[in-house]
Each structure stands twice: as C-alpha cells, then as structure tokens.
N, CA and C atoms as an extended XYZ file, in Angstrom:
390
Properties=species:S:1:pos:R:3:atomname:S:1:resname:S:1:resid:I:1 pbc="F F F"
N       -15.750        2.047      -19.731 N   UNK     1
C       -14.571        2.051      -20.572 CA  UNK     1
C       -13.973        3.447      -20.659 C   UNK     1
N       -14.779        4.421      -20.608 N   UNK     2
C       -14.134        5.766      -20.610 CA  UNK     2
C       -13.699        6.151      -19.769 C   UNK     2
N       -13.685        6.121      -18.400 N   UNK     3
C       -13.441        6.255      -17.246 CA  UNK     3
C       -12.368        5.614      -17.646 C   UNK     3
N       -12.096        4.428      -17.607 N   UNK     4
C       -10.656        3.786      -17.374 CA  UNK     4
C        -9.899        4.069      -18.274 C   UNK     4
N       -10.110        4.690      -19.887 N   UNK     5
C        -9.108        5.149      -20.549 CA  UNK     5
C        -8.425        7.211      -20.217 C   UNK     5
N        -9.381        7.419      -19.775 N   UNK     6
C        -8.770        8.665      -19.806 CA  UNK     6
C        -8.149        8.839      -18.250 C   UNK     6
N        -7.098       10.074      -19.076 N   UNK     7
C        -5.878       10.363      -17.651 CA  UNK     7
C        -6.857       11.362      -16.586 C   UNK     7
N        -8.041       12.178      -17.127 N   UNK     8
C        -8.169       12.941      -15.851 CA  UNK     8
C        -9.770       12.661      -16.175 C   UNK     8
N       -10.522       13.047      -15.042 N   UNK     9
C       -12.158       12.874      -14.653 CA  UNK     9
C       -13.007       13.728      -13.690 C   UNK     9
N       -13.682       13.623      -14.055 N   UNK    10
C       -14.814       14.307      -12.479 CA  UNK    10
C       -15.806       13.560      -12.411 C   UNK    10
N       -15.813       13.583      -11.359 N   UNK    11
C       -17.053       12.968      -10.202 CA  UNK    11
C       -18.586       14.395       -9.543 C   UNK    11
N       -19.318       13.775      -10.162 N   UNK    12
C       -20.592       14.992       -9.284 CA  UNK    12
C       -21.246       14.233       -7.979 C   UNK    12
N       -21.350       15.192       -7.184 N   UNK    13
C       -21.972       14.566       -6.108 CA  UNK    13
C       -22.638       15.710       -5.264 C   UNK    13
N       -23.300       15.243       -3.989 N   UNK    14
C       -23.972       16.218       -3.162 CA  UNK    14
C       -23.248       17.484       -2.665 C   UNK    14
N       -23.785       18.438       -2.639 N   UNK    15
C       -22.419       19.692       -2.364 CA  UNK    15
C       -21.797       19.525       -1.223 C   UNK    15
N       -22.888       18.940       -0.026 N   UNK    16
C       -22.016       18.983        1.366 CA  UNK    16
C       -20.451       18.202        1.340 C   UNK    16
N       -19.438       18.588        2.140 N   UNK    17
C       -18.660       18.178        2.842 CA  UNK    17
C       -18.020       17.807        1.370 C   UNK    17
N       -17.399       18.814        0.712 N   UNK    18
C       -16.796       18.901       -0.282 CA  UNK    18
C       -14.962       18.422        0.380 C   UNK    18
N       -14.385       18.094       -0.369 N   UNK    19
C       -12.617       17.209       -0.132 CA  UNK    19
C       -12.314       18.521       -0.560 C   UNK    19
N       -11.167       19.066        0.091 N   UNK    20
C       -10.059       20.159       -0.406 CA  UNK    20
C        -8.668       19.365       -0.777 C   UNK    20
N        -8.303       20.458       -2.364 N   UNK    21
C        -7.314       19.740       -3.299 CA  UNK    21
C        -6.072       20.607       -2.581 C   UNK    21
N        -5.037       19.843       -2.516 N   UNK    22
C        -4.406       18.910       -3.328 CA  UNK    22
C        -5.294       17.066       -2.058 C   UNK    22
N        -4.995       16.178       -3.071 N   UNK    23
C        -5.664       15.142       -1.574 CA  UNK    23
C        -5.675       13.984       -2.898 C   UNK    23
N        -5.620       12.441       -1.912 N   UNK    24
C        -5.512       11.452       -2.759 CA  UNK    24
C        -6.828       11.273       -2.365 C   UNK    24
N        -7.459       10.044       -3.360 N   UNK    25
C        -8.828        9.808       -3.552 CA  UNK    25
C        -8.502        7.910       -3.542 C   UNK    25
N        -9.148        7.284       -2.254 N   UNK    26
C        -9.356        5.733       -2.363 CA  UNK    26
C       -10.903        5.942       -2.515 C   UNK    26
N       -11.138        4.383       -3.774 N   UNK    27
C       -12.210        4.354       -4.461 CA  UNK    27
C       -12.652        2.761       -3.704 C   UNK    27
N       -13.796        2.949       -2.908 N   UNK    28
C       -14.121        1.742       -2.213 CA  UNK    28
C       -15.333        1.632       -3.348 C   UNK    28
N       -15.192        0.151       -3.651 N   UNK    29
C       -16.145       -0.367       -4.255 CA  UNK    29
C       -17.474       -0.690       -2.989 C   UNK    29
N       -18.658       -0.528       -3.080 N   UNK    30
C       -19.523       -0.472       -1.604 CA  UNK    30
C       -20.436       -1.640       -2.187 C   UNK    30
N       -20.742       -1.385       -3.417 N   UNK    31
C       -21.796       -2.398       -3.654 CA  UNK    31
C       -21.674       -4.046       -4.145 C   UNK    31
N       -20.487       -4.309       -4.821 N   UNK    32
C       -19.873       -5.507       -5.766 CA  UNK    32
C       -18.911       -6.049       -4.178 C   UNK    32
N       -17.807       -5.395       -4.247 N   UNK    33
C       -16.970       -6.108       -3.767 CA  UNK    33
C       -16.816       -5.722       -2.059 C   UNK    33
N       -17.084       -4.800       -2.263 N   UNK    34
C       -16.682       -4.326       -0.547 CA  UNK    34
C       -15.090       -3.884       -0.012 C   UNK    34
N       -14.532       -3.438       -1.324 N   UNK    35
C       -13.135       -3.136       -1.453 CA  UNK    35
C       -12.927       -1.921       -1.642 C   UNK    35
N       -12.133       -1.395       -1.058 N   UNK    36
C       -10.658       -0.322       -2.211 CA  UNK    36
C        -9.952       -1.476       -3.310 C   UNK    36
N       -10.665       -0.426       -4.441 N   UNK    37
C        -9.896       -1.202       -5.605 CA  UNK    37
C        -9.237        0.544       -6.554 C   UNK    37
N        -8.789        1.047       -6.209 N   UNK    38
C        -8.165        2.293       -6.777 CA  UNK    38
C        -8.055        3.327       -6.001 C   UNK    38
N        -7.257        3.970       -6.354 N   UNK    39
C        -6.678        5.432       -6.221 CA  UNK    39
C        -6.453        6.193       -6.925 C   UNK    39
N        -6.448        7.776       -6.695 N   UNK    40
C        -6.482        8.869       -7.546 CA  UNK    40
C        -5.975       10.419       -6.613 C   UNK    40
N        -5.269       10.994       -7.364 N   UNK    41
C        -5.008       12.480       -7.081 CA  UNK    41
C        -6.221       13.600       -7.401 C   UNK    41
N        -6.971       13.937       -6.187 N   UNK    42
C        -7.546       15.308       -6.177 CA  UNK    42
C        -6.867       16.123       -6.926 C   UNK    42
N        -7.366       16.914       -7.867 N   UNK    43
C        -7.171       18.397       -8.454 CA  UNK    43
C        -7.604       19.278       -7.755 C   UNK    43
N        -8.790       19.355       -8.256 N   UNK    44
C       -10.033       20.362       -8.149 CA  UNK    44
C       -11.237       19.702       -7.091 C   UNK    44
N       -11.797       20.465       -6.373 N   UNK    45
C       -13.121       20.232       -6.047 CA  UNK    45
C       -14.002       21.700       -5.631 C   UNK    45
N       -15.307       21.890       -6.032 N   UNK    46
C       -15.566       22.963       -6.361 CA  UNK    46
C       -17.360       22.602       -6.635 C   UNK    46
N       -18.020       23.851       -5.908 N   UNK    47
C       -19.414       23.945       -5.664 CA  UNK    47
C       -20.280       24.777       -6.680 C   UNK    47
N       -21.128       24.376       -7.861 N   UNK    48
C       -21.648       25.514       -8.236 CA  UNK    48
C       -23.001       25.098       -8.898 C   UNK    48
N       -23.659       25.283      -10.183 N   UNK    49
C       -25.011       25.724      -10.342 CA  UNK    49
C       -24.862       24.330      -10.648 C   UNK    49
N       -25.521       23.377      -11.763 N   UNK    50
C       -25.487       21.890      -12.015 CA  UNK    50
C       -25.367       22.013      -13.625 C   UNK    50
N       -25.938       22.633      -14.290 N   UNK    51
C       -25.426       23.392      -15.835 CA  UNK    51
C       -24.437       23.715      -16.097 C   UNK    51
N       -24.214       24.722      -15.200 N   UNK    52
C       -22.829       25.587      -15.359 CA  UNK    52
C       -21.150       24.243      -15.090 C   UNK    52
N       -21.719       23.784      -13.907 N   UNK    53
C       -19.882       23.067      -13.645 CA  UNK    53
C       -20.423       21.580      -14.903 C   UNK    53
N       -21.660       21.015      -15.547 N   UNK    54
C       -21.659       20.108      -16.607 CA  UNK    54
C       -21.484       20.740      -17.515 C   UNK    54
N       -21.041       21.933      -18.340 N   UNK    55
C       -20.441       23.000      -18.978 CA  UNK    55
C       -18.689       22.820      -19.155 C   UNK    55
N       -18.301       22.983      -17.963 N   UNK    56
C       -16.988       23.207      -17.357 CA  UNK    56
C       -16.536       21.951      -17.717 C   UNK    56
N       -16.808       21.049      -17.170 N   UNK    57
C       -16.359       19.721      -16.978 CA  UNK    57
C       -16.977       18.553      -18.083 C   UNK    57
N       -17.583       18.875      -18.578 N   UNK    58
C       -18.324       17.702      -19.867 CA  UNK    58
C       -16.970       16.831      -20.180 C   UNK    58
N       -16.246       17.377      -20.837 N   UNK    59
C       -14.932       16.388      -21.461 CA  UNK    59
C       -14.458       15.542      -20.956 C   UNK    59
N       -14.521       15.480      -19.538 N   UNK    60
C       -14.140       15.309      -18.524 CA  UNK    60
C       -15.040       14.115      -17.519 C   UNK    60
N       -16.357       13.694      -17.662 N   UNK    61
C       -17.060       12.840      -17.037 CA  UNK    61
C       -18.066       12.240      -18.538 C   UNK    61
N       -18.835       11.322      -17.710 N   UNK    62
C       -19.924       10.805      -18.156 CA  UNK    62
C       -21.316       10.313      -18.118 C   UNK    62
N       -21.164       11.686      -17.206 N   UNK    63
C       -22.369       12.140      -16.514 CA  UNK    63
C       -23.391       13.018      -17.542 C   UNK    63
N       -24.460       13.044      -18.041 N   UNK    64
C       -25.674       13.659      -18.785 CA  UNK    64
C       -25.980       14.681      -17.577 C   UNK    64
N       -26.013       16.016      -18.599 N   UNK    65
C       -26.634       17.294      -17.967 CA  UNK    65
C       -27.803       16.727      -16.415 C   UNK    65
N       -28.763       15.790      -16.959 N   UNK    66
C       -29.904       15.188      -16.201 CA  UNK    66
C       -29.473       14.908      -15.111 C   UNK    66
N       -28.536       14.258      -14.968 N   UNK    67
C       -27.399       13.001      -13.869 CA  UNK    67
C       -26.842       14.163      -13.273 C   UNK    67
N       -26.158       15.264      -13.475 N   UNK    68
C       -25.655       16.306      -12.718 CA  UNK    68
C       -26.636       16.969      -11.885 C   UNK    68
N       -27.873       17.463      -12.790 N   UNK    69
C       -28.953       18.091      -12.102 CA  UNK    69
C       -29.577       17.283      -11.102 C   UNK    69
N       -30.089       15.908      -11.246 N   UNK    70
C       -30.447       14.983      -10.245 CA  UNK    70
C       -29.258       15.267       -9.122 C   UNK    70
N       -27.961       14.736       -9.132 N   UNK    71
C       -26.742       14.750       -7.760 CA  UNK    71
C       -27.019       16.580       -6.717 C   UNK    71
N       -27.903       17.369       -7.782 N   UNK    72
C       -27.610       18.926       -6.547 CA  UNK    72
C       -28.885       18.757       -6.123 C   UNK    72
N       -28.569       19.474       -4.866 N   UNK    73
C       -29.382       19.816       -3.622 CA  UNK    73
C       -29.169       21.461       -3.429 C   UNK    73
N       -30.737       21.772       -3.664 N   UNK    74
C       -30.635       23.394       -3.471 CA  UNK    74
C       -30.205       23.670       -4.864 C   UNK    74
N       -30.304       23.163       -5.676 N   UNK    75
C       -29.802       24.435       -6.793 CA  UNK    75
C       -27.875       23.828       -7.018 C   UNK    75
N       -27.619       23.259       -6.382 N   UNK    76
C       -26.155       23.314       -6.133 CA  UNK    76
C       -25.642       21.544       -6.510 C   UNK    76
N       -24.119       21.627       -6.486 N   UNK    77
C       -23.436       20.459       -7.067 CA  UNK    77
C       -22.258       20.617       -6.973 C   UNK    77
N       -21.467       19.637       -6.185 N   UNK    78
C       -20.448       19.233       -5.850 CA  UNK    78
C       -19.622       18.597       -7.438 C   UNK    78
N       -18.412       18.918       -7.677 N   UNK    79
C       -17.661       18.523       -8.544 CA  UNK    79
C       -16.314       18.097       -8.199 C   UNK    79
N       -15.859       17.115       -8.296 N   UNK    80
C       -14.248       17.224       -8.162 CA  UNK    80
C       -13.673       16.216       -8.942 C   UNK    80
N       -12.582       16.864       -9.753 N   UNK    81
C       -11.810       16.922      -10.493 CA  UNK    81
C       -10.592       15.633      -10.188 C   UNK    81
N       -10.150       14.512      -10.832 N   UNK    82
C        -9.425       13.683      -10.008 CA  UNK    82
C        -8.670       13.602      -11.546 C   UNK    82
N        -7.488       12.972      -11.054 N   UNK    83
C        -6.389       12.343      -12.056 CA  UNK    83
C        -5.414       11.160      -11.820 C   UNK    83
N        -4.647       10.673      -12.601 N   UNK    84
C        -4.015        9.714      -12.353 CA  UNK    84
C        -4.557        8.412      -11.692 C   UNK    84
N        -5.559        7.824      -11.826 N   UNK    85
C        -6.631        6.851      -11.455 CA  UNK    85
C        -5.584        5.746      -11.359 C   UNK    85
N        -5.023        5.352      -10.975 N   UNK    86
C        -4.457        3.824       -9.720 CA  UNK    86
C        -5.184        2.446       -9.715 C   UNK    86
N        -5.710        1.587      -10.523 N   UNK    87
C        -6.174        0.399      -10.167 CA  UNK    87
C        -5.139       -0.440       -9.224 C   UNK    87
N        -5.797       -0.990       -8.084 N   UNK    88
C        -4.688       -1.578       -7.248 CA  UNK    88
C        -5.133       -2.975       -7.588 C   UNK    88
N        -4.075       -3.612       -7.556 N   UNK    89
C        -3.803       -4.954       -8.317 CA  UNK    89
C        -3.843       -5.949       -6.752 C   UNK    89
N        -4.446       -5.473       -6.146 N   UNK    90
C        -4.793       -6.460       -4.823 CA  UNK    90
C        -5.907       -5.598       -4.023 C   UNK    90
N        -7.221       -5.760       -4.570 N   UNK    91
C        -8.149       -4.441       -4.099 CA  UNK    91
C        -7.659       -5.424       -2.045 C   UNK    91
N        -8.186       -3.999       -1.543 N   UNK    92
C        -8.048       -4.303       -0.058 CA  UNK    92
C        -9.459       -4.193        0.682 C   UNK    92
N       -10.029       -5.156        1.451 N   UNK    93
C       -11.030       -5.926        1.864 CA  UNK    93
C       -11.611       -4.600        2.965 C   UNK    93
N       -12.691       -4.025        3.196 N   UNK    94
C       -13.122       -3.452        4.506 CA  UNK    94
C       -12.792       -4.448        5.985 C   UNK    94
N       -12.678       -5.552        5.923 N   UNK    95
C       -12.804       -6.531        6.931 CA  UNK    95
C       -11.133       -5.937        7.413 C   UNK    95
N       -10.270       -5.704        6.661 N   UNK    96
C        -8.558       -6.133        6.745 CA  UNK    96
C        -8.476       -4.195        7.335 C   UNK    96
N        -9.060       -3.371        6.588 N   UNK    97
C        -8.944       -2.053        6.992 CA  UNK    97
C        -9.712       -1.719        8.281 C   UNK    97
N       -10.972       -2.280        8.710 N   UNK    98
C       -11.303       -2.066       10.236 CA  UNK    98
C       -10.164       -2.596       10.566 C   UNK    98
N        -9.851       -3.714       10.821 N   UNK    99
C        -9.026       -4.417       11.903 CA  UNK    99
C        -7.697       -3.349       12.500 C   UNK    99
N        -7.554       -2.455       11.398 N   UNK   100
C        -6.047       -1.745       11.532 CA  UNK   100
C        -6.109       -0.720       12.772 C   UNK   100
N        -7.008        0.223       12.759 N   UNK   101
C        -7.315        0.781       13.730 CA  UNK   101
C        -8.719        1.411       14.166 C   UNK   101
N        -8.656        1.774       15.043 N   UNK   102
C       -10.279        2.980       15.326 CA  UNK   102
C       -10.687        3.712       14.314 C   UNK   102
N        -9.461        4.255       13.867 N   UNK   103
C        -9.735        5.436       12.757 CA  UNK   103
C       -10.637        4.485       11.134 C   UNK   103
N        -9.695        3.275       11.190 N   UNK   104
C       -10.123        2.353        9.826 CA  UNK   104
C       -11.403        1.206       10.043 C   UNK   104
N       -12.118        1.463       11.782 N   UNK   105
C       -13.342        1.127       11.963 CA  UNK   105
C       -13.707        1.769       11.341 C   UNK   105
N       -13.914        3.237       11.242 N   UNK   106
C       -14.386        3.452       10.922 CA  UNK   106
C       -14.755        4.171        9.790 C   UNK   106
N       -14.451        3.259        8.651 N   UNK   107
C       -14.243        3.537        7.078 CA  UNK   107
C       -15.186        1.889        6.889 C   UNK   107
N       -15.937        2.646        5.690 N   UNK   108
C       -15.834        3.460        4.662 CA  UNK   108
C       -16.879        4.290        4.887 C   UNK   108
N       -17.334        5.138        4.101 N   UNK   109
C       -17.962        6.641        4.785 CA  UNK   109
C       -18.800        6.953        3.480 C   UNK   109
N       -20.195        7.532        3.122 N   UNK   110
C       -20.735        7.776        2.332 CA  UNK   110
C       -20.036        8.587        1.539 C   UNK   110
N       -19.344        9.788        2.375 N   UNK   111
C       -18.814       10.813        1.984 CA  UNK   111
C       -17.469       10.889        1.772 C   UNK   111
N       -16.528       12.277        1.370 N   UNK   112
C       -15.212       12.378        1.703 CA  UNK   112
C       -15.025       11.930        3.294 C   UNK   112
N       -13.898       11.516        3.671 N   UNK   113
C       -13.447       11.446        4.720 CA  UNK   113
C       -11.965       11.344        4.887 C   UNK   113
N       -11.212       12.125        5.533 N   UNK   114
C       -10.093       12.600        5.874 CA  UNK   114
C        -9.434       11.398        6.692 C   UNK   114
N        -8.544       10.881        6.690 N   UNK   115
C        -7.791        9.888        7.048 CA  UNK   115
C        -6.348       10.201        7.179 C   UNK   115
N        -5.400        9.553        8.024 N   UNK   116
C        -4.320       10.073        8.595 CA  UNK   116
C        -3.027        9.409        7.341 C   UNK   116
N        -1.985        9.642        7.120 N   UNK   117
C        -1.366        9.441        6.660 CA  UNK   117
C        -0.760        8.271        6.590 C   UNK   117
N        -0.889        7.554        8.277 N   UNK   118
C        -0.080        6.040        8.262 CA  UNK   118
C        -1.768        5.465        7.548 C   UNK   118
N        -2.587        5.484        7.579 N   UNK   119
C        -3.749        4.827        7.581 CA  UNK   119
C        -3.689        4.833        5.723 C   UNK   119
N        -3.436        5.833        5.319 N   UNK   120
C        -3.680        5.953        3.798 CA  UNK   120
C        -2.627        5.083        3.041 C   UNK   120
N        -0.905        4.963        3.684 N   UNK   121
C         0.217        4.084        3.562 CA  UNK   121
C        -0.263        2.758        3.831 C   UNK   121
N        -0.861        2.238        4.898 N   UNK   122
C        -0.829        1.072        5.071 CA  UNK   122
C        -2.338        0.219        3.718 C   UNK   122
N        -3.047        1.238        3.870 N   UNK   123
C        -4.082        0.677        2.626 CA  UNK   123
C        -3.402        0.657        1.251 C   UNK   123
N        -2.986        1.916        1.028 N   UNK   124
C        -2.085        1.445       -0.392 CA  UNK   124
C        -1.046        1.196       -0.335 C   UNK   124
N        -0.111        0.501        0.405 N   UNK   125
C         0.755       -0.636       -0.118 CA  UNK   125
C         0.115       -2.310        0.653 C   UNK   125
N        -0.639       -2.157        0.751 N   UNK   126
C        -1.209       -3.678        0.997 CA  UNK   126
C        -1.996       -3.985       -0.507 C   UNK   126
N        -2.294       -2.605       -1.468 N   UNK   127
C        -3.601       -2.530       -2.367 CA  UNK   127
C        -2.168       -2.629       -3.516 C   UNK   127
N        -1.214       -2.390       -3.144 N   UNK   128
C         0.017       -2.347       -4.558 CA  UNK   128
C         0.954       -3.704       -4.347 C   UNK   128
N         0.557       -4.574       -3.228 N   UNK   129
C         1.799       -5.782       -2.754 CA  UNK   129
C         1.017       -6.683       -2.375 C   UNK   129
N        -0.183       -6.940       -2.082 N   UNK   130
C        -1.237       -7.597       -1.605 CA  UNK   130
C        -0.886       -8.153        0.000 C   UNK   130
C-alpha cells in the first residue's frame, strides 16, 4: 500500500550493473504474472555503504535497515531512486514482447537492461491501449 500511494521511492539491490539517471523503469512482474505491469522515471541511482544510503533514503522505501544490509555485496548497495510509478492498465505478457524482436527475446533480465527506444514505445503503448 505504501509503495502505491507515494509519488517517489527507492529500490535496493545488488551494486553491480547499476541503471544511469535520467532512464524509464518497466516493472516486470517475474513471479505472479509474467508481465510488465508498470512504469517509472529513474532519478537517482547510486552505490554506497547499506546504513548510510538506508539513512538517505528511509522516507522513501520500505525496506528495514536488515533488508538493505542483506541486498549488499562487499560492504556495498545499489539504490535507485524512481518516481512517477505508471500502473499500466493492460499489463503486457513476456510471450507478446519476445515475439517483437531479438532485442525483446531477450527480456526480461534479472538486472537493469538497456533497451532501444522503438522497443520501450511499443511495450508501453500496448501496456496504456492494450
């Protein structure tokens, strides 16, 4: 419920292969549905101790000091900062996004992954028009 009421958030995760801001954020559901069911605008993303950025960012997630310290590797912790969260009112299927191209074989990705511009258009307006 908190997540979906507030305008801005952070996400902790493994430090590698951190997303550089400015950048939109599709939220594939991996385990329930097997969808993109949202979108979001990158702010921030940013590497540091697991105390220090659950310090920074508390207001902001709902993640326990514990839950931050568990996500780093080495001492370290990935943070990034997202806003404007997008529920798409027609989540879009992995089955419908391979089919589109090579590039959307090969999605969805544990990690960030960089995707081309027609590829990011054609997922969200199929995810805003069904």
């Amino acid at each position: 419920t908190a997540l979906g009421l507030s305008r801005e958030n952070v996400y902790y995760r493994a430090p590698s292969g951190q997303p550089s801001a400015p950048a939109r954020i599709l939220w594939y559901s991996s385990r329930r549905d097997r969808q993109v069911v949202a979108c979001s605008r990158l702010v921030e993303a940013v590497i540091g101790e697991p105390d220090a950025l659950h310090r920074e960012f508390k207001h902001l997630g709902v993640w326990k000091r514990s839950q931050v310290r568990a996500a780093a590797r080495g001492g370290r912790v990935g943070a990034i900062r997202f806003t404007d969260t997008e529920l798409l009112p027609h989540p879009v299927t992995l089955e419908w996004i391979r089919g589109l191209s090579d590039e959307g074989a090969r999605l969805p990705s544990q990690g960030p992954r960089r995707i081309s511009v027609q590829l990011f258009t054609e997922i969200y307006r199929k995810g805003r028009r069904g």
